[in-house]
Coordinates of C-alpha atoms in Angstrom, one line a residue:
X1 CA 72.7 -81.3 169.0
X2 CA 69.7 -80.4 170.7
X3 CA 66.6 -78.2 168.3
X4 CA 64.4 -76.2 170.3
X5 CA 62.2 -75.4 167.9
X6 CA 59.3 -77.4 166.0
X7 CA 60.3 -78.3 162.3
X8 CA 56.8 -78.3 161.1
X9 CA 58.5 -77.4 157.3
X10 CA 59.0 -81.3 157.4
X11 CA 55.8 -82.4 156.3
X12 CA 55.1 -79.6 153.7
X13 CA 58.1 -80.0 151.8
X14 CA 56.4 -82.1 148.9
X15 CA 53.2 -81.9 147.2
X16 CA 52.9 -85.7 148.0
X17 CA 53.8 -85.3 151.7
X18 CA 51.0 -82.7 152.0
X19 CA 48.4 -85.3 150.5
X20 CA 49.8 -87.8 152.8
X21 CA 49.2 -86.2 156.1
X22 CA 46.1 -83.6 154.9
X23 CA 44.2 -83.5 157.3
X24 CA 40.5 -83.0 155.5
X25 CA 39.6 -83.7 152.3
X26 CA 37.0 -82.9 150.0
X27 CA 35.3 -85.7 147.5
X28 CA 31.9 -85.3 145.4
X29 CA 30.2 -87.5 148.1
X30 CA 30.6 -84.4 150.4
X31 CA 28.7 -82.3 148.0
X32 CA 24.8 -81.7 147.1
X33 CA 24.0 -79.7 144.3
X34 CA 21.0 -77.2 144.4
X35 CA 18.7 -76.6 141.1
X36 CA 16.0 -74.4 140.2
X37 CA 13.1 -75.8 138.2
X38 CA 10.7 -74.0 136.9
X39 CA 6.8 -74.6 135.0
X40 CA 7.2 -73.7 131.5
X41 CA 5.8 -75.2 128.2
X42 CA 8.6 -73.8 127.0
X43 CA 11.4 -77.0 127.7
X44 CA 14.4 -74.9 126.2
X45 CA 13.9 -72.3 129.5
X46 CA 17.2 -71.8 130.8
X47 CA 17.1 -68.2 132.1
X48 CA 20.1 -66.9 133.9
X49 CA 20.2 -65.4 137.3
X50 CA 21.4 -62.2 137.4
X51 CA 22.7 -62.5 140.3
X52 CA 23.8 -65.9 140.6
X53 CA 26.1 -65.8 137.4
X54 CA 26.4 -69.7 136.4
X55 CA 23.4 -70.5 137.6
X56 CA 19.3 -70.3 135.9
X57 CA 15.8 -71.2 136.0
X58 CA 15.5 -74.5 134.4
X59 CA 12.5 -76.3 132.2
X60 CA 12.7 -79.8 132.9
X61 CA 14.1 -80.4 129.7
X62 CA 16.9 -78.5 130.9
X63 CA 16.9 -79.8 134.3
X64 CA 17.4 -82.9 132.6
X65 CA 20.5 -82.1 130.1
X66 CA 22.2 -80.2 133.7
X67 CA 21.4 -82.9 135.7
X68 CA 23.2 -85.3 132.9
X69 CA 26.1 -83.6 132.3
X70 CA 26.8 -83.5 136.0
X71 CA 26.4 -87.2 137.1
X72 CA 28.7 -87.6 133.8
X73 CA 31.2 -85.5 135.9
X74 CA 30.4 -87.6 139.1
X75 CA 27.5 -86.0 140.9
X76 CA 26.2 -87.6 143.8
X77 CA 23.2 -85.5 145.0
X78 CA 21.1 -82.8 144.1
X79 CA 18.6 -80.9 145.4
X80 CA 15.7 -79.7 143.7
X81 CA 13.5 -75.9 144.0
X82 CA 10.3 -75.7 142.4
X83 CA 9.0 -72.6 140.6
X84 CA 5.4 -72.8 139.8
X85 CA 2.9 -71.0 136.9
X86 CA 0.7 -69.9 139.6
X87 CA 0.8 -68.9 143.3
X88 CA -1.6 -68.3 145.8
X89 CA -2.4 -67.6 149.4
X90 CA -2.2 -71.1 150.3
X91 CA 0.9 -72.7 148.0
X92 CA -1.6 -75.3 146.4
X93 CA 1.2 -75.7 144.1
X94 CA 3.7 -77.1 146.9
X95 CA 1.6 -80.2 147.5
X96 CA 0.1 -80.6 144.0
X97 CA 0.4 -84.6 142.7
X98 CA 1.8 -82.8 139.5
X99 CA 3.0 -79.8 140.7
X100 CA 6.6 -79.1 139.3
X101 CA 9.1 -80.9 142.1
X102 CA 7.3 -83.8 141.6
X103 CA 7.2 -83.8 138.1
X104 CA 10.9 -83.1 138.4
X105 CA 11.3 -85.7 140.8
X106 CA 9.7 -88.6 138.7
X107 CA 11.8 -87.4 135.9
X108 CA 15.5 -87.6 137.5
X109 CA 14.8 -90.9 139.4
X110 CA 13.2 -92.8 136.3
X111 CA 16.8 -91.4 134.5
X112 CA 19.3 -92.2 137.5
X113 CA 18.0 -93.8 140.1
X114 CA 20.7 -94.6 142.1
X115 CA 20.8 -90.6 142.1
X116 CA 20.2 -88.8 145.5
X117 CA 17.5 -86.4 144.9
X118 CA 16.3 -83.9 148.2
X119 CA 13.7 -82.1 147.7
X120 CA 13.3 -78.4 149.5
X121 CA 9.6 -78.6 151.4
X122 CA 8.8 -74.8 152.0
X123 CA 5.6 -72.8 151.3
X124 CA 7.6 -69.5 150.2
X125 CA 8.1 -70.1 146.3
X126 CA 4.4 -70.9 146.3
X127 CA 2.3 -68.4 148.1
X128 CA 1.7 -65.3 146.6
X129 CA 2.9 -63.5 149.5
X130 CA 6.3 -65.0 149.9
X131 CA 5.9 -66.4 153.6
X132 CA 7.0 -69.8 154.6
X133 CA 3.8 -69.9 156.3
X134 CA -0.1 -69.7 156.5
X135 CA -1.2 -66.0 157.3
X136 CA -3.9 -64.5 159.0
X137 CA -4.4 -60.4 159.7
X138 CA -0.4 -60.2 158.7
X139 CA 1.0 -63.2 161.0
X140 CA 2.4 -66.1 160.4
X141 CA 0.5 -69.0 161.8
X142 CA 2.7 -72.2 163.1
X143 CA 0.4 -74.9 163.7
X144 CA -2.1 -74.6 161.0
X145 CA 0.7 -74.5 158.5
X146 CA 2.3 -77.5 159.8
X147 CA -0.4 -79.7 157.6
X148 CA 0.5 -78.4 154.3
X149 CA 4.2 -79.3 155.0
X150 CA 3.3 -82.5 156.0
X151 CA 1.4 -82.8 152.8
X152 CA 4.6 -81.3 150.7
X153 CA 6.6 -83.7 152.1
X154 CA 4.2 -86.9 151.4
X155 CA 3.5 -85.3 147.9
X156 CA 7.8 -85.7 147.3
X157 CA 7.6 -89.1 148.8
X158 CA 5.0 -90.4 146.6
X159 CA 7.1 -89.2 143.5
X160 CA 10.2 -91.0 144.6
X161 CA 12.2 -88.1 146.8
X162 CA 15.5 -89.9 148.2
X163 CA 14.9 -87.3 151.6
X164 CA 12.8 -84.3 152.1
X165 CA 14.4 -81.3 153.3
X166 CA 12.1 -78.7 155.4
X167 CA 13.4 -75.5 155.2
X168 CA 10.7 -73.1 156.6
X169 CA 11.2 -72.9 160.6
X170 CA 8.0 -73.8 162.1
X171 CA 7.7 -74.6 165.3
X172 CA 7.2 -78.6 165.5
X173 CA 7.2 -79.4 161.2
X174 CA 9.7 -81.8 161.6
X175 CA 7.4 -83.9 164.3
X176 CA 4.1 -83.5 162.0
X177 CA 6.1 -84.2 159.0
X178 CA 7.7 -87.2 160.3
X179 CA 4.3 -88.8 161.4
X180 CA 2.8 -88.1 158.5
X181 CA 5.7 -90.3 156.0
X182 CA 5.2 -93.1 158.4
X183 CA 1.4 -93.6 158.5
X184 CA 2.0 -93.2 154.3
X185 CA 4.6 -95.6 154.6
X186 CA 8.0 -94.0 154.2
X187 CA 9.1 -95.0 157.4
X188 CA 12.6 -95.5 155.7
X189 CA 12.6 -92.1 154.2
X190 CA 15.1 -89.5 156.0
X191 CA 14.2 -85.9 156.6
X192 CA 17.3 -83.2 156.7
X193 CA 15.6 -80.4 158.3
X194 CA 17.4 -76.8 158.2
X195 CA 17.2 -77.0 161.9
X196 CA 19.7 -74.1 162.4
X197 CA 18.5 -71.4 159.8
X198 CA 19.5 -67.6 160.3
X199 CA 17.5 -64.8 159.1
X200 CA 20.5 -64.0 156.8
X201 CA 21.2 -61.2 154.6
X202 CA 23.0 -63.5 152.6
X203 CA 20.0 -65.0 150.7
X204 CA 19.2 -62.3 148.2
X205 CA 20.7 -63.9 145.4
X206 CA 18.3 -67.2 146.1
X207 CA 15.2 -64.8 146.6
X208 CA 15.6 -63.5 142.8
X209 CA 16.5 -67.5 141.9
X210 CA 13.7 -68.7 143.6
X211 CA 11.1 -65.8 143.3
X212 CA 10.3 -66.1 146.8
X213 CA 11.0 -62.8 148.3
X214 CA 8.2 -61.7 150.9
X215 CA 5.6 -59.5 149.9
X216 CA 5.3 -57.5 153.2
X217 CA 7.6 -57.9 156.3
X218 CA 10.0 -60.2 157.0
X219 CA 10.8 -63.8 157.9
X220 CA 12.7 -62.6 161.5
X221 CA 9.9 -64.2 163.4
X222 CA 10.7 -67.7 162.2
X223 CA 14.2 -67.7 160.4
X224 CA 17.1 -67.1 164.1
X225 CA 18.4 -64.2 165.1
X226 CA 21.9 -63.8 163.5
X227 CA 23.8 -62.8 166.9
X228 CA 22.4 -66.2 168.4
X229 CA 24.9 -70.1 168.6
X230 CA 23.3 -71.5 171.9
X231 CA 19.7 -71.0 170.5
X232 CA 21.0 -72.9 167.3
X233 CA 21.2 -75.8 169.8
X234 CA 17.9 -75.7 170.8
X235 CA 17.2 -76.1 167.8
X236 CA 19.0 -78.7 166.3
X237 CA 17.8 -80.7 169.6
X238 CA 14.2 -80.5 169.1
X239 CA 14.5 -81.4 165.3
X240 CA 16.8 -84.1 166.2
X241 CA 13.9 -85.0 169.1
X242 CA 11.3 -84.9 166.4
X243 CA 13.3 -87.4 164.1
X244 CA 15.6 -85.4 161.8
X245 CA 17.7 -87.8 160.1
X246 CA 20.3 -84.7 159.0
X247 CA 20.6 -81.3 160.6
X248 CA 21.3 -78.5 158.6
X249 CA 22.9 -74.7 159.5
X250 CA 22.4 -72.2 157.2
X251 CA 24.1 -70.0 155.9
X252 CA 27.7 -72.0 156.1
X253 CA 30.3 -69.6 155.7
X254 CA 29.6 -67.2 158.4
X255 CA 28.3 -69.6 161.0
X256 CA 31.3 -71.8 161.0
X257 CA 31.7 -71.9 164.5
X258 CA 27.9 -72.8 165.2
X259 CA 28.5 -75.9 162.8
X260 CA 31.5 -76.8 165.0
X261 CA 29.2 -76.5 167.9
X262 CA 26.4 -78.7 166.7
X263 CA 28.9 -81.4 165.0
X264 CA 30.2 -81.5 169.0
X265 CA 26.7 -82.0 170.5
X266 CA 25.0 -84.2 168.3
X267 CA 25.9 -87.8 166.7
X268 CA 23.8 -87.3 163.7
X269 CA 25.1 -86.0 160.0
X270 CA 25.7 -82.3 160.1
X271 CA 24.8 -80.7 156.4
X272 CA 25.8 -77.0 155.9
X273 CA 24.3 -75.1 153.3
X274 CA 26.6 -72.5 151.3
X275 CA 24.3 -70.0 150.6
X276 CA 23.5 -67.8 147.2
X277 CA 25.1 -64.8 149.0
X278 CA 28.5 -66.8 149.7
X279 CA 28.6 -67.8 145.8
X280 CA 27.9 -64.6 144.6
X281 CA 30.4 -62.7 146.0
X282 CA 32.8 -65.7 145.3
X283 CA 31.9 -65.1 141.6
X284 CA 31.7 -61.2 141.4
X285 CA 35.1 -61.4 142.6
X286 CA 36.5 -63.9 140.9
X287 CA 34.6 -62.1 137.1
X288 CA 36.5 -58.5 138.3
X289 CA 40.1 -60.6 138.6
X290 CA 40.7 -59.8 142.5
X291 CA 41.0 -63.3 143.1
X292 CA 41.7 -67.3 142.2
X293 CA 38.2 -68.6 141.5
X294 CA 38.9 -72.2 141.7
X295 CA 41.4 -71.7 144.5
X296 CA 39.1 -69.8 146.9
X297 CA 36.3 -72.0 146.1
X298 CA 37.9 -75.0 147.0
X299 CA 39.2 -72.9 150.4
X300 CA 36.0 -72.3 151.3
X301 CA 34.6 -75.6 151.1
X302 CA 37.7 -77.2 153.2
X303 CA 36.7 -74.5 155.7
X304 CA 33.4 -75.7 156.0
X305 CA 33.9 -79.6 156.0
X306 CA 36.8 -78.6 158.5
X307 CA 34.0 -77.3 161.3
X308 CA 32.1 -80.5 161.1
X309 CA 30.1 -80.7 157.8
X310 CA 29.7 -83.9 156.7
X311 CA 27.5 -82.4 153.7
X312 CA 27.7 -79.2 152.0
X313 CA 24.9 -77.7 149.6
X314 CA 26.6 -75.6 147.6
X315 CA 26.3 -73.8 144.1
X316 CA 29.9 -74.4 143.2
X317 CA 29.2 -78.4 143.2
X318 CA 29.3 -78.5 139.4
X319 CA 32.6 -76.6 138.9
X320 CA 33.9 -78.4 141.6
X321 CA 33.1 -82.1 140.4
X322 CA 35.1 -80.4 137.3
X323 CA 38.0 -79.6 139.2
X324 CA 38.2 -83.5 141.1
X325 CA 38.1 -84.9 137.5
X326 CA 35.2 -87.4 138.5
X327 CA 37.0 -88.7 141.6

């Protein structure tokens, strides 16, 4: 008898033939979880985000008891966001010895220190106006800022950041920041630099999380164009140039195929960043019954590790430690 067809039903009959021949897999290595800590006297802060639900602004008292319960669950790595008591034109607060992401940062590595702890080196949550950036007569100035990212980045070093993670799209901040940790002495410490990062509508939720929403304008003149993969490229080449140890695209979900074409160009660990838009609608979804929580979550992380991820940032790394049952 001769089949002229393809039996492909073969090797999905069983549960335990599908996890034989799967394909991609997801495991709490893959997976970096983002916090939001904030400068309080108050160590029981834990405020909610409204529009983030599951997620809040953390003392680091709280930080701590999060932080805990998760490496219980098997957590890997975390990234940390700083909120500060004060802001001003110039993000003092970023590179501050005791500003809050290195008082955060001391904390979590004298606790775990075999913990990986990235640390987000960005002006934005610092400056009274919002910008990533320096600003003089309403623009954003590249070069001058580059210094004070340089500095952010030494100031996470010198507390014991695991890598330093620039995410405001200057023009050459990889480069300065990169000199700077080896004339300090970190030659050893990796940079994962949001190389390919989209002026996306899909970071509201994180500007409420954060507090970092711009005062005036918006960040189109640094952050890419949406409708543009081939510039991504460019990009990812010149941090990779520069001495990025990790490239990042962000947002994840939307720019899968921009992930699949920087995993195809470049050697180096591709990290994709699930953004606070992708959660939230996962979870306003998921609260009104329309679908499986758990089931789509896990979908849409598969999806991105599928296009070339090696590492996903995502909010759902808690719940999804939960679901692996610490494996």
């Amino acid at each position: 008898m001769v089949f002229d067809f393809h039996r492909g039903r073969r090797l999905r009959r069983t549960s335990v033939i599908r996890d034989l021949v799967r394909e991609t897999t997801l495991s709490s290595a893959d997976l970096m979880m983002p916090y939001f800590v904030i400068e309080t006297d108050d160590q029981d802060y834990k405020k909610p985000i409204s529009s983030m639900p599951g997620q809040f602004q953390l003392s680091l008292k709280q930080l701590e008891l999060k932080v805990g319960e998760a490496v219980a669950n098997g957590l890997k790595s975390l990234m940390i966001f700083g909120l500060p008591a004060e802001k001003d034109p110039l993000g003092l607060q970023a590179y501050a010895e005791e500003g809050i992401v290195q008082q955060a940062v001391r904390r979590i590595k004298k606790l775990w220190p075999d913990l990986v702890v990235a640390t987000d080196v960005c002006l934005c949550e610092y400056t009274s106006h919002g910008h990533c950036g320096l600003i003089k007569d309403g623009i954003i100035l590249n070069d001058p800022t580059l210094e004070l990212l340089a500095q952010t980045a030494l100031s996470h070093a010198k507390a014991g950041a695991d890598i330093v993670a620039p995410s405001d799209m200057m023009d050459g901040r990889v480069a300065a920041i990169r000199e700077r940790l080896d004339e300090s002495g970190f030659e050893e410490l990796p940079i994962m630099s949001y190389a390919v990062k989209y002026a996306s509508a899909y970071y509201g939720p994180f500007r409420e999380a954060a507090e970092s929403a711009p005062q005036f304008g918006d960040r189109k003149t640094y952050q890419m164009d949406p409708a543009n993969a081939r510039e991504g490229l460019r990009e990812a080449a010149a941090d990779v140039l520069e001495g990025a140890d990790i490239i990042m695209v962000k947002p994840a979900g939307p720019y899968q195929d921009v992930i699949r074409m920087v995993r195809d160009s470049f050697d180096t660990p591709v990290a994709a960043y699930q953004v606070s838009g992708e959660y939230s609608m996962i979870k306003a979804a998921a609260i009104n019954g329309w679908i499986d929580e758990k089931a789509v979550v896990l979908e849409s992380l598969i999806g991105i590790k599928r296009s070339g991820a090696d590492l996903i940032m995502t909010y759902f790394t808690e719940d999804v430690l939960k679901y692996m049952g610490n494996k």
